[in-house]
């Protein structure tokens, strides 16, 4: 019988979610899929969600062993999906826990723009891309509109995005951490995360890894 997830890592893109997952995967009590590139995005992408729960479990959690206490996956898109994503997750897992990693919104928007430009998908300057962000999104076809590749500012509006999750889930099911604090005070943040996931810290030593 496949063990089902009880926590999800989400947050702002380029905020350190992969950095966090590479540390958590080293903890014996934690299960995360070893290969999450591309990320699952199951509850965000409509065409993935249509494949159903069994598909999701078989693809991402079939290797979760009985000794694992915290079982999860990482999809940075979940926070951005907000209300719709929260509703989909709630329909499957009303007791799900969430770890959202948030980065300085201005720095996050710039990093998002830079990543898009380096991948050949952006030919406007950063300022110009922000000016036309809203109008550009309207012109995208259905699939690309759902992904919203040019939503640099939109993905940084954390307050509005978090409302969708707090409307569905209890406060104690949601943990938000700052990307900057995760990088500079990693051990302190890990203690909070392990407590949140109900697993012991036990002077945990990890191999350093950067996002």
mmCIF file of C-alpha atoms in Angstrom:
data_model
loop_
_atom_site.group_PDB
_atom_site.id
_atom_site.type_symbol
_atom_site.label_atom_id
_atom_site.label_comp_id
_atom_site.label_asym_id
_atom_site.label_seq_id
_atom_site.Cartn_x
_atom_site.Cartn_y
_atom_site.Cartn_z
ATOM 1 C CA UNK A 1 0.000 0.000 0.000
ATOM 2 C CA UNK A 2 1.438 3.357 -1.031
ATOM 3 C CA UNK A 3 1.932 5.864 1.764
ATOM 4 C CA UNK A 4 0.252 9.185 1.065
ATOM 5 C CA UNK A 5 1.737 12.686 1.506
ATOM 6 C CA UNK A 6 1.179 14.681 4.679
ATOM 7 C CA UNK A 7 3.141 17.816 3.812
ATOM 8 C CA UNK A 8 3.894 19.956 0.776
ATOM 9 C CA UNK A 9 6.655 22.474 0.146
ATOM 10 C CA UNK A 10 5.605 25.486 -1.870
ATOM 11 C CA UNK A 11 6.330 29.157 -2.023
ATOM 12 C CA UNK A 12 7.724 31.729 -4.331
ATOM 13 C CA UNK A 13 9.767 30.550 -7.295
ATOM 14 C CA UNK A 14 13.522 31.130 -6.821
ATOM 15 C CA UNK A 15 12.968 31.424 -3.061
ATOM 16 C CA UNK A 16 14.917 28.402 -1.875
ATOM 17 C CA UNK A 17 12.409 25.564 -2.006
ATOM 18 C CA UNK A 18 14.875 23.237 -3.724
ATOM 19 C CA UNK A 19 17.563 24.210 -1.189
ATOM 20 C CA UNK A 20 15.194 23.200 1.596
ATOM 21 C CA UNK A 21 14.208 19.919 -0.036
ATOM 22 C CA UNK A 22 17.834 18.869 -0.611
ATOM 23 C CA UNK A 23 18.380 19.232 3.137
ATOM 24 C CA UNK A 24 15.141 17.569 4.233
ATOM 25 C CA UNK A 25 15.743 14.559 2.010
ATOM 26 C CA UNK A 26 18.824 13.799 4.146
ATOM 27 C CA UNK A 27 16.669 13.315 7.259
ATOM 28 C CA UNK A 28 15.865 9.599 7.796
ATOM 29 C CA UNK A 29 12.287 10.305 8.884
ATOM 30 C CA UNK A 30 11.493 12.341 5.760
ATOM 31 C CA UNK A 31 10.480 11.107 2.330
ATOM 32 C CA UNK A 32 10.723 13.365 -0.703
ATOM 33 C CA UNK A 33 10.972 12.108 -4.295
ATOM 34 C CA UNK A 34 14.650 12.074 -5.287
ATOM 35 C CA UNK A 35 13.952 13.480 -8.718
ATOM 36 C CA UNK A 36 11.728 16.562 -8.707
ATOM 37 C CA UNK A 37 12.879 18.233 -11.903
ATOM 38 C CA UNK A 38 10.438 19.159 -13.233
ATOM 39 C CA UNK A 39 8.461 19.553 -10.031
ATOM 40 C CA UNK A 40 5.187 17.602 -9.713
ATOM 41 C CA UNK A 41 2.824 20.632 -9.950
ATOM 42 C CA UNK A 42 0.008 18.076 -9.673
ATOM 43 C CA UNK A 43 -2.461 20.358 -7.914
ATOM 44 C CA UNK A 44 -1.533 23.364 -10.050
ATOM 45 C CA UNK A 45 -1.580 22.085 -13.626
ATOM 46 C CA UNK A 46 -5.109 21.110 -14.615
ATOM 47 C CA UNK A 47 -3.923 18.479 -17.096
ATOM 48 C CA UNK A 48 -1.913 16.777 -14.347
ATOM 49 C CA UNK A 49 -4.753 16.865 -11.829
ATOM 50 C CA UNK A 50 -7.113 15.247 -14.336
ATOM 51 C CA UNK A 51 -4.940 12.119 -14.255
ATOM 52 C CA UNK A 52 -6.229 11.406 -10.766
ATOM 53 C CA UNK A 53 -5.038 10.534 -7.295
ATOM 54 C CA UNK A 54 -3.719 7.055 -8.125
ATOM 55 C CA UNK A 55 -1.507 8.508 -10.849
ATOM 56 C CA UNK A 56 -0.151 11.096 -8.393
ATOM 57 C CA UNK A 57 0.600 8.535 -5.693
ATOM 58 C CA UNK A 58 2.164 5.993 -8.038
ATOM 59 C CA UNK A 59 4.388 8.533 -9.738
ATOM 60 C CA UNK A 60 5.695 10.359 -6.680
ATOM 61 C CA UNK A 61 5.209 8.243 -3.543
ATOM 62 C CA UNK A 62 5.503 4.576 -4.474
ATOM 63 C CA UNK A 63 9.011 4.449 -2.935
ATOM 64 C CA UNK A 64 8.002 5.894 0.445
ATOM 65 C CA UNK A 65 8.855 3.239 3.037
ATOM 66 C CA UNK A 66 7.014 2.475 6.271
ATOM 67 C CA UNK A 67 9.657 4.108 8.459
ATOM 68 C CA UNK A 68 9.015 7.558 6.960
ATOM 69 C CA UNK A 69 7.045 9.949 9.174
ATOM 70 C CA UNK A 70 6.954 13.090 7.032
ATOM 71 C CA UNK A 71 6.059 12.335 3.413
ATOM 72 C CA UNK A 72 5.860 15.133 0.899
ATOM 73 C CA UNK A 73 6.830 16.787 -2.342
ATOM 74 C CA UNK A 74 7.938 20.211 -3.551
ATOM 75 C CA UNK A 75 6.082 22.322 -6.103
ATOM 76 C CA UNK A 76 6.809 26.039 -5.960
ATOM 77 C CA UNK A 77 3.669 26.734 -8.013
ATOM 78 C CA UNK A 78 1.255 25.738 -5.250
ATOM 79 C CA UNK A 79 1.307 29.067 -3.443
ATOM 80 C CA UNK A 80 0.799 30.968 -6.695
ATOM 81 C CA UNK A 81 -2.219 28.783 -7.489
ATOM 82 C CA UNK A 82 -3.782 29.967 -4.233
ATOM 83 C CA UNK A 83 -7.541 29.396 -3.947
ATOM 84 C CA UNK A 84 -7.929 26.842 -6.736
ATOM 85 C CA UNK A 85 -4.897 24.821 -5.647
ATOM 86 C CA UNK A 86 -5.940 24.966 -1.992
ATOM 87 C CA UNK A 87 -9.381 23.631 -2.898
ATOM 88 C CA UNK A 88 -7.936 20.747 -4.917
ATOM 89 C CA UNK A 89 -5.569 19.747 -2.130
ATOM 90 C CA UNK A 90 -8.325 20.012 0.471
ATOM 91 C CA UNK A 91 -10.543 17.687 -1.558
ATOM 92 C CA UNK A 92 -7.872 14.972 -1.201
ATOM 93 C CA UNK A 93 -6.056 15.882 1.989
ATOM 94 C CA UNK A 94 -7.857 18.215 4.448
ATOM 95 C CA UNK A 95 -5.133 17.576 7.064
ATOM 96 C CA UNK A 96 -2.239 18.441 4.766
ATOM 97 C CA UNK A 97 0.584 20.580 6.158
ATOM 98 C CA UNK A 98 2.286 23.303 4.122
ATOM 99 C CA UNK A 99 5.739 24.852 4.245
ATOM 100 C CA UNK A 100 5.857 28.053 2.209
ATOM 101 C CA UNK A 101 9.238 29.679 1.576
ATOM 102 C CA UNK A 102 8.969 33.416 0.882
ATOM 103 C CA UNK A 103 11.669 35.654 -0.564
ATOM 104 C CA UNK A 104 11.943 39.450 -0.651
ATOM 105 C CA UNK A 105 9.269 40.157 -3.312
ATOM 106 C CA UNK A 106 11.404 42.604 -5.292
ATOM 107 C CA UNK A 107 14.398 40.271 -5.418
ATOM 108 C CA UNK A 108 12.117 37.340 -6.274
ATOM 109 C CA UNK A 109 10.553 39.217 -9.210
ATOM 110 C CA UNK A 110 13.990 40.107 -10.592
ATOM 111 C CA UNK A 111 15.288 36.538 -10.199
ATOM 112 C CA UNK A 112 12.167 35.224 -11.952
ATOM 113 C CA UNK A 113 12.669 37.667 -14.821
ATOM 114 C CA UNK A 114 16.364 36.794 -15.117
ATOM 115 C CA UNK A 115 15.615 33.050 -15.220
ATOM 116 C CA UNK A 116 13.010 33.561 -17.940
ATOM 117 C CA UNK A 117 15.353 35.747 -19.982
ATOM 118 C CA UNK A 118 18.260 33.311 -19.687
ATOM 119 C CA UNK A 119 16.006 30.552 -20.989
ATOM 120 C CA UNK A 120 15.228 32.584 -24.094
ATOM 121 C CA UNK A 121 11.600 33.304 -23.224
ATOM 122 C CA UNK A 122 11.968 37.017 -22.505
ATOM 123 C CA UNK A 123 13.184 39.783 -24.831
ATOM 124 C CA UNK A 124 11.949 42.848 -22.954
ATOM 125 C CA UNK A 125 13.812 44.763 -20.267
ATOM 126 C CA UNK A 126 12.811 44.115 -16.655
ATOM 127 C CA UNK A 127 10.997 47.467 -16.356
ATOM 128 C CA UNK A 128 9.182 47.080 -19.669
ATOM 129 C CA UNK A 129 8.127 43.526 -18.838
ATOM 130 C CA UNK A 130 6.528 44.716 -15.600
ATOM 131 C CA UNK A 131 4.676 47.508 -17.396
ATOM 132 C CA UNK A 132 3.022 45.073 -19.802
ATOM 133 C CA UNK A 133 2.748 42.085 -17.464
ATOM 134 C CA UNK A 134 -1.036 42.181 -17.174
ATOM 135 C CA UNK A 135 -1.725 42.699 -20.871
ATOM 136 C CA UNK A 136 0.755 39.987 -21.907
ATOM 137 C CA UNK A 137 -0.911 37.393 -19.726
ATOM 138 C CA UNK A 138 -4.269 38.054 -21.379
ATOM 139 C CA UNK A 139 -2.806 37.178 -24.789
ATOM 140 C CA UNK A 140 -1.509 33.730 -23.784
ATOM 141 C CA UNK A 141 -3.298 30.563 -24.897
ATOM 142 C CA UNK A 142 -5.088 28.459 -22.281
ATOM 143 C CA UNK A 143 -2.135 26.263 -21.287
ATOM 144 C CA UNK A 144 0.396 29.092 -21.100
ATOM 145 C CA UNK A 145 -2.107 31.331 -19.330
ATOM 146 C CA UNK A 146 -2.309 28.718 -16.585
ATOM 147 C CA UNK A 147 1.489 28.627 -16.262
ATOM 148 C CA UNK A 148 1.783 32.435 -16.508
ATOM 149 C CA UNK A 149 5.467 32.650 -17.518
ATOM 150 C CA UNK A 150 5.582 36.467 -17.377
ATOM 151 C CA UNK A 151 3.932 36.910 -13.990
ATOM 152 C CA UNK A 152 6.957 38.431 -12.249
ATOM 153 C CA UNK A 153 5.046 40.776 -9.941
ATOM 154 C CA UNK A 154 2.007 38.514 -9.652
ATOM 155 C CA UNK A 155 4.033 35.672 -8.161
ATOM 156 C CA UNK A 156 5.345 38.012 -5.463
ATOM 157 C CA UNK A 157 1.941 38.962 -4.018
ATOM 158 C CA UNK A 158 2.216 36.582 -1.088
ATOM 159 C CA UNK A 159 -0.535 38.049 1.075
ATOM 160 C CA UNK A 160 -3.247 37.492 -1.510
ATOM 161 C CA UNK A 161 -1.920 34.020 -2.295
ATOM 162 C CA UNK A 162 -1.808 32.873 1.317
ATOM 163 C CA UNK A 163 -5.432 33.891 1.859
ATOM 164 C CA UNK A 164 -6.558 31.022 -0.331
ATOM 165 C CA UNK A 165 -4.857 28.508 1.956
ATOM 166 C CA UNK A 166 -5.869 30.089 5.250
ATOM 167 C CA UNK A 167 -9.467 30.037 4.008
ATOM 168 C CA UNK A 168 -9.325 26.245 3.637
ATOM 169 C CA UNK A 169 -6.826 25.050 6.213
ATOM 170 C CA UNK A 170 -6.214 25.735 9.891
ATOM 171 C CA UNK A 171 -3.438 28.143 10.869
ATOM 172 C CA UNK A 172 -1.462 25.347 12.514
ATOM 173 C CA UNK A 173 -1.280 23.507 9.190
ATOM 174 C CA UNK A 174 0.667 26.322 7.524
ATOM 175 C CA UNK A 175 4.281 27.318 8.194
ATOM 176 C CA UNK A 176 5.845 30.280 6.416
ATOM 177 C CA UNK A 177 9.582 30.909 6.503
ATOM 178 C CA UNK A 178 11.756 33.611 4.993
ATOM 179 C CA UNK A 179 14.174 32.545 2.291
ATOM 180 C CA UNK A 180 16.819 34.859 3.728
ATOM 181 C CA UNK A 181 16.496 33.330 7.197
ATOM 182 C CA UNK A 182 16.600 29.812 5.766
ATOM 183 C CA UNK A 183 19.917 30.649 4.111
ATOM 184 C CA UNK A 184 21.533 32.541 6.989
ATOM 185 C CA UNK A 185 20.028 30.719 9.986
ATOM 186 C CA UNK A 186 19.469 27.282 8.507
ATOM 187 C CA UNK A 187 19.676 25.256 11.729
ATOM 188 C CA UNK A 188 17.222 27.544 13.513
ATOM 189 C CA UNK A 189 14.694 27.267 10.691
ATOM 190 C CA UNK A 190 15.152 23.497 10.477
ATOM 191 C CA UNK A 191 14.270 23.134 14.145
ATOM 192 C CA UNK A 192 10.984 24.940 13.489
ATOM 193 C CA UNK A 193 10.318 22.832 10.422
ATOM 194 C CA UNK A 194 11.029 19.525 12.185
ATOM 195 C CA UNK A 195 8.768 20.515 15.061
ATOM 196 C CA UNK A 196 6.076 21.401 12.556
ATOM 197 C CA UNK A 197 6.445 17.993 10.885
ATOM 198 C CA UNK A 198 6.563 16.166 14.232
ATOM 199 C CA UNK A 199 10.013 14.694 13.708
ATOM 200 C CA UNK A 200 12.996 14.962 16.096
ATOM 201 C CA UNK A 201 15.861 17.363 15.437
ATOM 202 C CA UNK A 202 18.491 15.326 17.341
ATOM 203 C CA UNK A 203 21.388 17.657 16.433
ATOM 204 C CA UNK A 204 20.781 16.934 12.774
ATOM 205 C CA UNK A 205 23.863 17.350 10.582
ATOM 206 C CA UNK A 206 23.347 17.897 6.892
ATOM 207 C CA UNK A 207 25.503 18.295 3.830
ATOM 208 C CA UNK A 208 25.344 21.878 2.663
ATOM 209 C CA UNK A 209 23.545 22.488 -0.613
ATOM 210 C CA UNK A 210 22.516 25.679 -2.335
ATOM 211 C CA UNK A 211 19.433 26.356 -4.396
#
